[in-house]
Amino acid sequence: MHGLGIGGWVALVGAMINIGFGPADAATIVALGASNTYGKGVSRSEAYPAQLEALLRARGYNARVVNAGISGDTTGGMLGRLDGAVPGGTSLVILQPGGNDRRKGSLGDRAENISAIQARLSARGVKMIVLENAMLRGLPHQPDGQHLTPDGYRMLAQTLLPQVMGMIGR
């Protein structure tokens, strides 16, 4: 190792960055939400965050999509865990507020919580996409009628892909 010289070290570090060992070209995307982010009823590799990451990588993006979904979570819960769920250096958050606020009696706080999440992310320079329940309509659902099938999550990831690519750039 000591025979590389300064030029050799510069070339080695440059090569490591070019093949993805350096953070310079990596994009971190956090999927923050409830059960349809977590992927309730399917494997973690079938949930939309994993499928979105695979689609991005297939198109040459060095991106990592972190699944920060928790089944049953509310927007208040998401706001409360925002700082821990979204690490420094995150480029984009895909927020799936879900419908648990309605079931847990906190529907009035939903809009305020989403606004507070957006404000906190904006202050950190993190972009945000809101994935509302309307985007899940017409996609294949599991028998419970609420959660998507693996094909439904794949279709959702494909729908999100152009917007995500536009927001993270190259």
GROMACS .gro file of C-alpha atoms in nm:
model
  170
    1MET     CA    1   0.000   0.000   0.000
    2HIS     CA    2   0.283   0.242   0.072
    3GLY     CA    3   0.404   0.222  -0.291
    4LEU     CA    4   0.099   0.402  -0.438
    5GLY     CA    5   0.230   0.756  -0.411
    6ILE     CA    6   0.003   1.064  -0.410
    7GLY     CA    7  -0.110   1.016  -0.771
    8GLY     CA    8  -0.205   0.655  -0.701
    9TRP     CA    9  -0.408   0.752  -0.395
   10VAL     CA   10  -0.590   1.024  -0.590
   11ALA     CA   11  -0.674   0.772  -0.864
   12LEU     CA   12  -0.789   0.514  -0.609
   13VAL     CA   13  -1.017   0.759  -0.428
   14GLY     CA   14  -1.155   0.882  -0.760
   15ALA     CA   15  -1.232   0.527  -0.869
   16MET     CA   16  -1.407   0.453  -0.539
   17ILE     CA   17  -1.629   0.758  -0.580
   18ASN     CA   18  -1.712   0.666  -0.940
   19ILE     CA   19  -1.826   0.316  -0.846
   20GLY     CA   20  -2.046   0.437  -0.565
   21PHE     CA   21  -1.836   0.412  -0.250
   22GLY     CA   22  -1.847   0.786  -0.196
   23PRO     CA   23  -2.154   0.986  -0.096
   24ALA     CA   24  -2.092   1.255  -0.359
   25ASP     CA   25  -2.331   1.108  -0.614
   26ALA     CA   26  -2.570   0.916  -0.389
   27ALA     CA   27  -2.924   1.030  -0.320
   28THR     CA   28  -3.105   0.927  -0.003
   29ILE     CA   29  -3.481   0.916  -0.028
   30VAL     CA   30  -3.692   0.845   0.279
   31ALA     CA   31  -4.039   0.695   0.239
   32LEU     CA   32  -4.217   0.816   0.554
   33GLY     CA   33  -4.566   0.691   0.620
   34ALA     CA   34  -4.804   0.430   0.750
   35SER     CA   35  -4.892   0.075   0.641
   36ASN     CA   36  -4.891   0.132   0.265
   37THR     CA   37  -4.536   0.261   0.296
   38TYR     CA   38  -4.431  -0.020   0.528
   39GLY     CA   39  -4.586  -0.273   0.290
   40LYS     CA   40  -4.837  -0.441   0.520
   41GLY     CA   41  -4.917  -0.790   0.396
   42VAL     CA   42  -4.621  -0.818   0.157
   43SER     CA   43  -4.247  -0.876   0.195
   44ARG     CA   44  -4.022  -0.573   0.247
   45SER     CA   45  -3.877  -0.625  -0.102
   46GLU     CA   46  -4.229  -0.599  -0.249
   47ALA     CA   47  -4.321  -0.272  -0.073
   48TYR     CA   48  -4.311   0.038  -0.292
   49PRO     CA   49  -3.989   0.187  -0.140
   50ALA     CA   50  -3.784  -0.122  -0.235
   51GLN     CA   51  -3.944  -0.137  -0.579
   52LEU     CA   52  -3.879   0.236  -0.634
   53GLU     CA   53  -3.512   0.192  -0.542
   54ALA     CA   54  -3.482  -0.096  -0.791
   55LEU     CA   55  -3.641   0.115  -1.065
   56LEU     CA   56  -3.408   0.408  -0.994
   57ARG     CA   57  -3.099   0.187  -0.997
   58ALA     CA   58  -3.212   0.022  -1.324
   59ARG     CA   59  -3.211   0.372  -1.475
   60GLY     CA   60  -2.860   0.446  -1.353
   61TYR     CA   61  -2.943   0.647  -1.039
   62ASN     CA   62  -2.726   0.588  -0.733
   63ALA     CA   63  -3.016   0.615  -0.491
   64ARG     CA   64  -3.116   0.453  -0.168
   65VAL     CA   65  -3.481   0.450  -0.064
   66VAL     CA   66  -3.524   0.404   0.311
   67ASN     CA   67  -3.854   0.252   0.421
   68ALA     CA   68  -3.962   0.451   0.729
   69GLY     CA   69  -4.320   0.326   0.722
   70ILE     CA   70  -4.496   0.211   1.039
   71SER     CA   71  -4.831   0.036   1.020
   72GLY     CA   72  -5.099   0.228   1.206
   73ASP     CA   73  -4.897   0.551   1.225
   74THR     CA   74  -5.069   0.891   1.220
   75THR     CA   75  -4.939   1.221   1.086
   76GLY     CA   76  -4.875   1.323   1.449
   77GLY     CA   77  -4.658   1.013   1.492
   78MET     CA   78  -4.474   1.089   1.168
   79LEU     CA   79  -4.411   1.446   1.281
   80GLY     CA   80  -4.286   1.320   1.617
   81ARG     CA   81  -4.033   1.082   1.462
   82LEU     CA   82  -3.937   1.302   1.168
   83ASP     CA   83  -3.586   1.396   1.284
   84GLY     CA   84  -3.491   1.037   1.365
   85ALA     CA   85  -3.644   0.894   1.047
   86VAL     CA   86  -3.491   1.148   0.809
   87PRO     CA   87  -3.112   1.156   0.845
   88GLY     CA   88  -2.894   1.448   0.745
   89GLY     CA   89  -2.812   1.447   0.376
   90THR     CA   90  -3.155   1.321   0.272
   91SER     CA   91  -3.253   1.457  -0.070
   92LEU     CA   92  -3.623   1.376  -0.075
   93VAL     CA   93  -3.903   1.254   0.152
   94ILE     CA   94  -4.208   1.079   0.011
   95LEU     CA   95  -4.476   1.134   0.275
   96GLN     CA   96  -4.770   0.893   0.275
   97PRO     CA   97  -5.000   1.034   0.545
   98GLY     CA   98  -5.248   0.745   0.513
   99GLY     CA   99  -5.588   0.735   0.674
  100ASN     CA  100  -5.510   0.652   1.035
  101ASP     CA  101  -5.580   1.006   1.158
  102ARG     CA  102  -5.944   0.951   1.066
  103ARG     CA  103  -5.962   0.622   1.254
  104LYS     CA  104  -5.780   0.756   1.559
  105GLY     CA  105  -5.980   1.076   1.596
  106SER     CA  106  -5.703   1.320   1.500
  107LEU     CA  107  -5.830   1.415   1.153
  108GLY     CA  108  -5.839   1.785   1.246
  109ASP     CA  109  -5.463   1.782   1.307
  110ARG     CA  110  -5.379   1.607   0.978
  111ALA     CA  111  -5.337   1.918   0.761
  112GLU     CA  112  -5.144   2.099   1.036
  113ASN     CA  113  -4.911   1.800   1.083
  114ILE     CA  114  -4.844   1.767   0.709
  115SER     CA  115  -4.772   2.141   0.692
  116ALA     CA  116  -4.536   2.118   0.992
  117ILE     CA  117  -4.353   1.820   0.836
  118GLN     CA  118  -4.312   2.012   0.511
  119ALA     CA  119  -4.188   2.324   0.691
  120ARG     CA  120  -3.929   2.130   0.892
  121LEU     CA  121  -3.805   1.946   0.584
  122SER     CA  122  -3.791   2.266   0.381
  123ALA     CA  123  -3.586   2.435   0.654
  124ARG     CA  124  -3.337   2.147   0.616
  125GLY     CA  125  -3.334   2.176   0.236
  126VAL     CA  126  -3.517   1.845   0.189
  127LYS     CA  127  -3.775   1.820  -0.089
  128MET     CA  128  -4.108   1.645  -0.031
  129ILE     CA  129  -4.370   1.456  -0.230
  130VAL     CA  130  -4.706   1.392  -0.062
  131LEU     CA  131  -4.847   1.054  -0.161
  132GLU     CA  132  -5.217   1.089  -0.083
  133ASN     CA  133  -5.458   0.795  -0.066
  134ALA     CA  134  -5.610   0.903  -0.399
  135MET     CA  135  -5.292   0.778  -0.569
  136LEU     CA  136  -5.377   0.426  -0.448
  137ARG     CA  137  -5.718   0.418  -0.618
  138GLY     CA  138  -5.743   0.186  -0.912
  139LEU     CA  139  -5.435  -0.012  -0.809
  140PRO     CA  140  -5.461  -0.382  -0.713
  141HIS     CA  141  -5.545  -0.421  -0.344
  142GLN     CA  142  -5.525  -0.710  -0.102
  143PRO     CA  143  -5.858  -0.859   0.016
  144ASP     CA  144  -5.872  -0.603   0.302
  145GLY     CA  145  -5.933  -0.331   0.042
  146GLN     CA  146  -5.679  -0.097   0.206
  147HIS     CA  147  -5.335  -0.234   0.133
  148LEU     CA  148  -5.180  -0.291  -0.206
  149THR     CA  149  -5.067  -0.620  -0.356
  150PRO     CA  150  -4.707  -0.661  -0.476
  151ASP     CA  151  -4.826  -0.560  -0.826
  152GLY     CA  152  -5.003  -0.258  -0.677
  153TYR     CA  153  -4.684  -0.147  -0.503
  154ARG     CA  154  -4.488  -0.197  -0.827
  155MET     CA  155  -4.741   0.016  -1.016
  156LEU     CA  156  -4.723   0.284  -0.745
  157ALA     CA  157  -4.343   0.290  -0.767
  158GLN     CA  158  -4.366   0.326  -1.146
  159THR     CA  159  -4.611   0.615  -1.104
  160LEU     CA  160  -4.381   0.794  -0.858
  161LEU     CA  161  -4.063   0.730  -1.061
  162PRO     CA  162  -4.074   1.029  -1.302
  163GLN     CA  163  -4.146   1.279  -1.024
  164VAL     CA  164  -3.873   1.131  -0.803
  165MET     CA  165  -3.617   1.137  -1.087
  166GLY     CA  166  -3.705   1.499  -1.157
  167MET     CA  167  -3.663   1.599  -0.794
  168ILE     CA  168  -3.332   1.423  -0.723
  169GLY     CA  169  -3.171   1.511  -1.058
  170ARG     CA  170  -2.860   1.339  -1.181
   0.00000   0.00000   0.00000
